[in-house]
Tab-separated table of C-alpha atoms in Angstrom:
chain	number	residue	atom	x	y	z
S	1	UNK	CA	110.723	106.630	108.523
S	2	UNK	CA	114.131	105.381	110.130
S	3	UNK	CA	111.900	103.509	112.114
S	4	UNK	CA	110.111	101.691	109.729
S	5	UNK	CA	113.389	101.229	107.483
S	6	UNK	CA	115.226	99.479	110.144
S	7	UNK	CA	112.374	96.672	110.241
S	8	UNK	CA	112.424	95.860	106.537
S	9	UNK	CA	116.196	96.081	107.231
S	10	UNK	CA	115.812	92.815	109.561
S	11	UNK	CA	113.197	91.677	107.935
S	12	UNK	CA	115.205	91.037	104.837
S	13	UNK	CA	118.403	89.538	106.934
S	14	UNK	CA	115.766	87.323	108.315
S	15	UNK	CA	114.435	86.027	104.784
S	16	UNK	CA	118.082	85.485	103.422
S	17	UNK	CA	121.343	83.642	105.195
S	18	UNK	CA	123.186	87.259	104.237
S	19	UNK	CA	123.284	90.422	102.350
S	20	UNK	CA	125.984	93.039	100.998
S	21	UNK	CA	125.884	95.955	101.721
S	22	UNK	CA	125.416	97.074	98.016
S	23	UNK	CA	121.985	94.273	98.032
S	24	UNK	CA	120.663	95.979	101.156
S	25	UNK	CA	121.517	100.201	99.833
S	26	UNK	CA	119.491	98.996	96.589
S	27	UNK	CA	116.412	97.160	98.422
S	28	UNK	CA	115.941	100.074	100.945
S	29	UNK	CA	116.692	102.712	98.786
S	30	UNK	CA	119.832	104.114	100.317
S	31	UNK	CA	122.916	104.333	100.451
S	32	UNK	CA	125.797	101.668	101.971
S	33	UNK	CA	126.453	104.433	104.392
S	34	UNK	CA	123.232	104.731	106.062
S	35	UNK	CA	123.375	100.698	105.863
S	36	UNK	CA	126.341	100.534	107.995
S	37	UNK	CA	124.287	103.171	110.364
S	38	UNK	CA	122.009	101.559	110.360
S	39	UNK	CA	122.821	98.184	111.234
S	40	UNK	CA	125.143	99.570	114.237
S	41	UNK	CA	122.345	101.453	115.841
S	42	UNK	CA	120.569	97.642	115.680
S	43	UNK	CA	123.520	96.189	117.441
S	44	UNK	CA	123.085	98.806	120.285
S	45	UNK	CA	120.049	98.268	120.314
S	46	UNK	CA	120.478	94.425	120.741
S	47	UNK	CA	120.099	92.590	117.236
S	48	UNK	CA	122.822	90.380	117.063
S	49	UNK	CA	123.468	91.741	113.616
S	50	UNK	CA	127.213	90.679	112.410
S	51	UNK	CA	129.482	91.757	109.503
S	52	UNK	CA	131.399	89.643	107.627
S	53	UNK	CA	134.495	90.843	106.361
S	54	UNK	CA	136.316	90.960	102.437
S	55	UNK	CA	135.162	90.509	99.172
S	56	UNK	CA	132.688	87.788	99.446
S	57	UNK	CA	131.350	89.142	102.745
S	58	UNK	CA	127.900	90.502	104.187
S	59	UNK	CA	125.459	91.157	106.805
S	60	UNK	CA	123.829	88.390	108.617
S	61	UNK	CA	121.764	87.762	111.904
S	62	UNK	CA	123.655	85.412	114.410
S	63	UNK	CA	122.421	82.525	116.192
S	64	UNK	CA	118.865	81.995	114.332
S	65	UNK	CA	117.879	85.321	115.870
S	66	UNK	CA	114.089	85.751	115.042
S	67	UNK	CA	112.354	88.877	115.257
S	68	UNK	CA	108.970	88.994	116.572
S	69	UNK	CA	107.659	92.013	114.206
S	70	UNK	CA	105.947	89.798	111.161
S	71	UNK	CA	102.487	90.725	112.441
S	72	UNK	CA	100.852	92.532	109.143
S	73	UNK	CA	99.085	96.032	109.193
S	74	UNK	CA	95.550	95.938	107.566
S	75	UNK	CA	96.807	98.070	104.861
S	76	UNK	CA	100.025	96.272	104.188
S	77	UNK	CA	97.334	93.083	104.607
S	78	UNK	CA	95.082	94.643	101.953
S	79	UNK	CA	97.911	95.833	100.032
S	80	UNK	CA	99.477	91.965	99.927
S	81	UNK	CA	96.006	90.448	97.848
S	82	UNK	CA	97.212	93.217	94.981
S	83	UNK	CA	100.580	92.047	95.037
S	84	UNK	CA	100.131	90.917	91.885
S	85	UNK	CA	99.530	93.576	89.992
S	86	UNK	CA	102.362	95.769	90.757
S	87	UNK	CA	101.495	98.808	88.370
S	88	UNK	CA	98.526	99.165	90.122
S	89	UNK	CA	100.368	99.377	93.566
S	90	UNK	CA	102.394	101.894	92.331
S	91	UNK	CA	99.611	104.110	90.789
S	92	UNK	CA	97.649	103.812	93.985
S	93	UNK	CA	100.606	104.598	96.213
S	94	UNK	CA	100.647	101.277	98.146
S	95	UNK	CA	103.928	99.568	96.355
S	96	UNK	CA	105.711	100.493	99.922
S	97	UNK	CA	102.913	98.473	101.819
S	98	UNK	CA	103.220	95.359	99.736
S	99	UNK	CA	106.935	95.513	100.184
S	100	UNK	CA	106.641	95.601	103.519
S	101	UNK	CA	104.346	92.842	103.767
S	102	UNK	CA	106.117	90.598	101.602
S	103	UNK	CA	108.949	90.864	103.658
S	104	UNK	CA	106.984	90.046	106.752
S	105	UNK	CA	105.171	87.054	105.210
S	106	UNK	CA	108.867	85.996	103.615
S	107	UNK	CA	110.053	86.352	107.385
S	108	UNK	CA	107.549	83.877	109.148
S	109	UNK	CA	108.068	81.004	106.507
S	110	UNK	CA	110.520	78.222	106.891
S	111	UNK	CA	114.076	78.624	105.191
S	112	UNK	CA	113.310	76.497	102.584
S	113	UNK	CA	110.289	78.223	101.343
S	114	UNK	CA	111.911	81.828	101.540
S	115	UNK	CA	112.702	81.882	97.744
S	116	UNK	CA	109.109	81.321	96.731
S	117	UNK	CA	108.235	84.886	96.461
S	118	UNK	CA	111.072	85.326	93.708
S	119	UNK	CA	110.260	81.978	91.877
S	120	UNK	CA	106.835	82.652	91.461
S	121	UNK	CA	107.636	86.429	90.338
S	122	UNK	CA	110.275	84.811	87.761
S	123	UNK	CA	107.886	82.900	86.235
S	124	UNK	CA	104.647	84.721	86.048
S	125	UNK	CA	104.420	88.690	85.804
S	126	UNK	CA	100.837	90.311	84.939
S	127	UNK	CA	101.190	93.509	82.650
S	128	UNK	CA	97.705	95.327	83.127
S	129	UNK	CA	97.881	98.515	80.485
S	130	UNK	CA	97.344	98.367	77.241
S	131	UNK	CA	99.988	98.960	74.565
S	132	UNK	CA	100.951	102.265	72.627
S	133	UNK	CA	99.238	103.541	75.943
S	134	UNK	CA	101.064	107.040	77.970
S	135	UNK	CA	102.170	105.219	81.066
S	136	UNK	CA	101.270	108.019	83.614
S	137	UNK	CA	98.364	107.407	85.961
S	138	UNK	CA	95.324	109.697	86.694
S	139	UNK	CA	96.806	112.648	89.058
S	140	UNK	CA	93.569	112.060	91.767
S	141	UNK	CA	93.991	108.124	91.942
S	142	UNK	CA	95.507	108.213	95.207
S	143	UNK	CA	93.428	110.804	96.651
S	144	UNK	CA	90.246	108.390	94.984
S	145	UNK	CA	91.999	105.217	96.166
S	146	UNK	CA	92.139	106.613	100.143
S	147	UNK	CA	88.904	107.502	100.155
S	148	UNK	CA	87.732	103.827	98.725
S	149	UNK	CA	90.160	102.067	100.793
S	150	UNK	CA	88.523	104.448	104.049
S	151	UNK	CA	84.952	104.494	102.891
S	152	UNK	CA	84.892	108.056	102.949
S	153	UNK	CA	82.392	109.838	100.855
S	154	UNK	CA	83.953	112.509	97.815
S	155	UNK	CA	82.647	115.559	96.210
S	156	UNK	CA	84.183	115.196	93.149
S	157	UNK	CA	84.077	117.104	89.785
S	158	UNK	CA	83.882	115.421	86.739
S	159	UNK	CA	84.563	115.986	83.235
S	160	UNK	CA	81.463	115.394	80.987
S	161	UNK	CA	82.462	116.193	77.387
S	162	UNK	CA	82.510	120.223	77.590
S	163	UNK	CA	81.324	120.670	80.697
S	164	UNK	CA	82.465	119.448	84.469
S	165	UNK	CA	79.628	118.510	86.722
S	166	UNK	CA	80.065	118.237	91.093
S	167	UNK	CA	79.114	115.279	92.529
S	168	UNK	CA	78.407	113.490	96.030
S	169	UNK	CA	79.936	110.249	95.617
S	170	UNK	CA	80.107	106.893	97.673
S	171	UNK	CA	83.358	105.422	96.383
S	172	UNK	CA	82.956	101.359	96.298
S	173	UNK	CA	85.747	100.291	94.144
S	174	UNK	CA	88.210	100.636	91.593
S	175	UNK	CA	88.785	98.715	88.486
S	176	UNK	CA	92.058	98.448	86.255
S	177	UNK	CA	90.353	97.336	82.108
S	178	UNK	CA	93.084	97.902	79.498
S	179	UNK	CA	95.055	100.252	81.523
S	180	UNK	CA	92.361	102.506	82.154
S	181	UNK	CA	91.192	103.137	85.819
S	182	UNK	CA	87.450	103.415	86.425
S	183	UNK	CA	85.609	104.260	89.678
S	184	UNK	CA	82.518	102.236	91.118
S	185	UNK	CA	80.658	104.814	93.000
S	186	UNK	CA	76.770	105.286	94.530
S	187	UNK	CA	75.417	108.403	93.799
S	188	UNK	CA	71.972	109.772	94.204
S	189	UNK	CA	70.836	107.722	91.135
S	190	UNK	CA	72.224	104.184	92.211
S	191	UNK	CA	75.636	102.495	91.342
S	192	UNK	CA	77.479	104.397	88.350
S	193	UNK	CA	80.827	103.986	87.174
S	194	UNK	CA	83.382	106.853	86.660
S	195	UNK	CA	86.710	107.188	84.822
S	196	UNK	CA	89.225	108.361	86.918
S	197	UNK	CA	91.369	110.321	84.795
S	198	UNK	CA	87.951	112.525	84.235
S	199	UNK	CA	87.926	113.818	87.266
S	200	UNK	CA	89.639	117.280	88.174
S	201	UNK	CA	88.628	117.747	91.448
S	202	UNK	CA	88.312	115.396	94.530
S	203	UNK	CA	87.790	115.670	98.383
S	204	UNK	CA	87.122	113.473	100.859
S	205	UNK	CA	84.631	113.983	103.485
S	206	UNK	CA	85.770	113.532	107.194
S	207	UNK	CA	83.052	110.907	108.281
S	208	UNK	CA	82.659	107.592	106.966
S	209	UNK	CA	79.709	105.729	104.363
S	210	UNK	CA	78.101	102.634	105.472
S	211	UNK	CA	78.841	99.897	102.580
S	212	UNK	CA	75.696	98.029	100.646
S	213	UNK	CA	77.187	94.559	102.751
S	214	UNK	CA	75.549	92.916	99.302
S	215	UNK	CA	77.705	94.947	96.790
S	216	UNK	CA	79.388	92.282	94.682
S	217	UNK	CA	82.363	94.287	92.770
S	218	UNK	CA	83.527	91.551	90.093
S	219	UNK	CA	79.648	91.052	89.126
S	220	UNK	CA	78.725	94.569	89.296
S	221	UNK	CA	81.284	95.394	86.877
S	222	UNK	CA	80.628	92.227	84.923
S	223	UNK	CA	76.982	93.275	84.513
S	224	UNK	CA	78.031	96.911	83.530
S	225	UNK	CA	80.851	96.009	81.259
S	226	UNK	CA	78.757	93.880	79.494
S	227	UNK	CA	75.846	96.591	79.053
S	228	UNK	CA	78.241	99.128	77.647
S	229	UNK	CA	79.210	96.512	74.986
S	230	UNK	CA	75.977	96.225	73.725
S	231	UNK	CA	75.056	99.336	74.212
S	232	UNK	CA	78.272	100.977	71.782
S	233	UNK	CA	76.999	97.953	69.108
S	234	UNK	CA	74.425	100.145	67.102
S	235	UNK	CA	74.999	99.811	63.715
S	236	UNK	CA	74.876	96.345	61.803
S	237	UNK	CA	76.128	94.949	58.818
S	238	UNK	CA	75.986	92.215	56.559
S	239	UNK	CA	79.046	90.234	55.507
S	240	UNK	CA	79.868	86.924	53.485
S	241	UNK	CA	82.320	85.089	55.139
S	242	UNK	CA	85.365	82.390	54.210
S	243	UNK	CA	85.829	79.652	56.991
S	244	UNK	CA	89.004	81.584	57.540
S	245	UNK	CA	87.157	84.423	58.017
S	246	UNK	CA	84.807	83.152	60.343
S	247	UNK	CA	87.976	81.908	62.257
S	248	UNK	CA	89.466	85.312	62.565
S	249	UNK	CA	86.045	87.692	63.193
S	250	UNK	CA	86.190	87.416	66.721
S	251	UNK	CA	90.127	88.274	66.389
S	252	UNK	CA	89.214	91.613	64.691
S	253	UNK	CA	85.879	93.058	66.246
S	254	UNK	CA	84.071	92.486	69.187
S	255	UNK	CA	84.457	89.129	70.384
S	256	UNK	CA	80.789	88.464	71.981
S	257	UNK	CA	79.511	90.249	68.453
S	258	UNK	CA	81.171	88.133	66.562
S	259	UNK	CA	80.901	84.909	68.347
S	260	UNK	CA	77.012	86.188	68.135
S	261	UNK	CA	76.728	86.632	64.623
S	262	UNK	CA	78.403	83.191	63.922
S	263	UNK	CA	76.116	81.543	66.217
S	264	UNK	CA	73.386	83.257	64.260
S	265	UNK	CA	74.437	82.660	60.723
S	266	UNK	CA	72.804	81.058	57.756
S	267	UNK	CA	73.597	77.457	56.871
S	268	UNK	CA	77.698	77.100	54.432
S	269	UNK	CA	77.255	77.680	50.826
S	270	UNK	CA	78.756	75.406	48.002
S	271	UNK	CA	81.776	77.226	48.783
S	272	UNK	CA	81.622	76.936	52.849
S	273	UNK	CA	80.902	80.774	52.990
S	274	UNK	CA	78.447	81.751	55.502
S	275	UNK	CA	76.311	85.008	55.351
S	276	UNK	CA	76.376	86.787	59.372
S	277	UNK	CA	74.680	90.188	60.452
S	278	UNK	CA	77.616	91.893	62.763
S	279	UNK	CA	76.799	94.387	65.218
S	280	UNK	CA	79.649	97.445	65.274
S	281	UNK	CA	79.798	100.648	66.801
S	282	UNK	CA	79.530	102.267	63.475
S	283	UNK	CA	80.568	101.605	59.664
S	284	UNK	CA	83.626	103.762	60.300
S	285	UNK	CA	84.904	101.541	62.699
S	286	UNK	CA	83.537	98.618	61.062
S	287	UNK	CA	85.789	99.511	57.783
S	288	UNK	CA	88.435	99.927	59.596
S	289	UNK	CA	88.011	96.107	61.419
S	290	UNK	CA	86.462	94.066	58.322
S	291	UNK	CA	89.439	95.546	56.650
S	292	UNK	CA	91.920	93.501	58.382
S	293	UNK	CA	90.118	90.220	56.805
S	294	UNK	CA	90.730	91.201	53.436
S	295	UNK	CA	89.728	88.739	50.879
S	296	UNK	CA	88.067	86.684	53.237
S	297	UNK	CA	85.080	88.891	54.115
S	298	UNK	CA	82.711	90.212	51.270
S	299	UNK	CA	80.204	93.445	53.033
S	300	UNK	CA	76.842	92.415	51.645
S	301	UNK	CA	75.204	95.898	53.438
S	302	UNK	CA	74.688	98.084	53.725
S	303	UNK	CA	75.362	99.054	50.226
S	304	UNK	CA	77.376	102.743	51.391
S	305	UNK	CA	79.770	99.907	53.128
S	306	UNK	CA	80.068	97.605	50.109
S	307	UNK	CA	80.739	100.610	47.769
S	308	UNK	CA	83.534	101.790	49.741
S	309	UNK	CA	85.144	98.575	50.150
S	310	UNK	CA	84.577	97.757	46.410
S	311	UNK	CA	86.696	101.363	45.586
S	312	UNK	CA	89.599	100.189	48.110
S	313	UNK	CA	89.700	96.828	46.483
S	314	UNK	CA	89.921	98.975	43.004
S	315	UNK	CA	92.442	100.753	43.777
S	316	UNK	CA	94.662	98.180	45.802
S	317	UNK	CA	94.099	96.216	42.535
S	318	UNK	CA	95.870	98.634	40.543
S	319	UNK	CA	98.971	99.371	43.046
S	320	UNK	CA	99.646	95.161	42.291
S	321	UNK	CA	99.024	95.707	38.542
């Protein structure tokens, strides 16, 4: 590990005209002790590492010295396309990889370009989970990322409502929708997908799969994502809409049910209401949602629907009496 530390360690003098001591304890995670180890047992080892003295002072490499070690690893390569996403570095255990390979990339570009890493990450950040959402990652993700990353097959045992089932699994990929992490795997049936935080049980065979060269992961899961929408969708009702409640539908339901029923619905009325037949996972949920247009959506059916909403109009009525 000292090893490795005493890279990133000139690496990062490399990338910046000079660091404190206090900048360099904080990016390696140590403390200014081991820095000032550290960067002696480089200067016996022949990195013309200096220290500046007093308040304003720091560590710096002398002379333009340029170490050769920028060439990237093919995990801290692979590692370097997620860099955007750094929650789902962390949760897969390869945050240390893209550090390091930042810092190599930072390394090999000319001094004037060094601070575009930190521009760009000042201006755009991507936040992947969802909100109101427990922040703690499946336990097996690593374990399920290795074995994707190494194409090694997994028996695995998965959590199906009441019961857990084992299963020979060729992991493909992994997929991060509204911070919930889902596994693309071929089983014995064909391509399925898998949440992770279902599974209690993982291990990784010794030999390696041979990949489908053809599997496409952004269209598989575009295909499948789409399927599970429609296939949740199997209820429908019938609502009257305002033009502002045509404008918000899509905001409070599905979005391709909604943009569906409008494309679908009957010509305006006098009034510019138009009459649309919604697909929704089920009236509960769809009470819930048409709620949130309030006097801009009238339920038309089915008629269990329109009754209830007629008795929470009653009695919101009389709490504004």
């Amino acid at each position: 590990m000292r090893a490795a530390r005493l890279i990133k360690l000139v690496l990062l003098l490399q990338s910046r005209p000079s660091m404190t001591g206090a900048e360099l304890a904080r990016q390696l995670e140590v403390s200014e002790r081991t820095i000032a180890r550290d960067v002696l047992a480089l200067s016996e080892a022949g990195v013309p590492v200096y220290a500046d003295r007093g308040r304003t002072g720091g560590y710096r490499l002398v002379g333009g010295y340029r170490t050769r070690l920028t060439g990237l690893g093919r995990t801290e390569a692979e590692a370097l396309f997620l860099s955007g996403v750094p929650s789902a570095l962390r949760e897969m255990g390869l945050a240390d990889a893209a550090s390091a390979a930042r810092l190599k990339v930072s390394a090999a570009l000319l001094p004037e370009l060094r601070d575009a890493s930190a521009s760009a990450s000042q201006r755009f950040h991507l936040d992947a989970p969802g909100w109101w959402r427990e922040g703690d990652p499946p336990p097996l993700l690593p374990a399920v990322a290795d074995a994707v990353w190494d194409d090694r097959p997994v028996t695995a045992r998965y959590r199906r409502r009441d019961t857990e089932v084992e299963r020979g699994l060729e992991p493909y990929g992994l997929v991060l929708k509204g911070g919930v992490w889902y596994l693309a795997a071929r089983a014995a049936g064909g391509f399925r997908v898998y949440r992770v935080d279902r599974f209690t049980a993982v291990a990784a065979g010794a030999d390696r799969f041979e990949r489908d060269e053809t599997f496409d992961l952004p269209g598989f899961w575009e295909e499948r994502a789409a399927e599970f929408a429609r296939s949740i969708l199997r209820d429908r009702v019938g609502l009257r809409l305002t033009p502002e409640g045509a404008r918000r539908l899509p905001h409070v339901t599905d979005r391709m049910a909604a943009e569906e029923a409008l494309r679908a619905a009957d010509a305006p009325d006098d009034h510019g209401r138009v009459s649309v037949t919604l697909r929704v996972e089920s009236l509960e949920v769809a009470y819930e949602q048409v709620l949130g247009l309030g006097p801009e959506a009238e339920v038309l059916k089915p008629q269990a629907l329109r009754d209830r909403f007629a008795e929470a109009a009653a009695r919101s009525a009389d709490l504004y009496r």
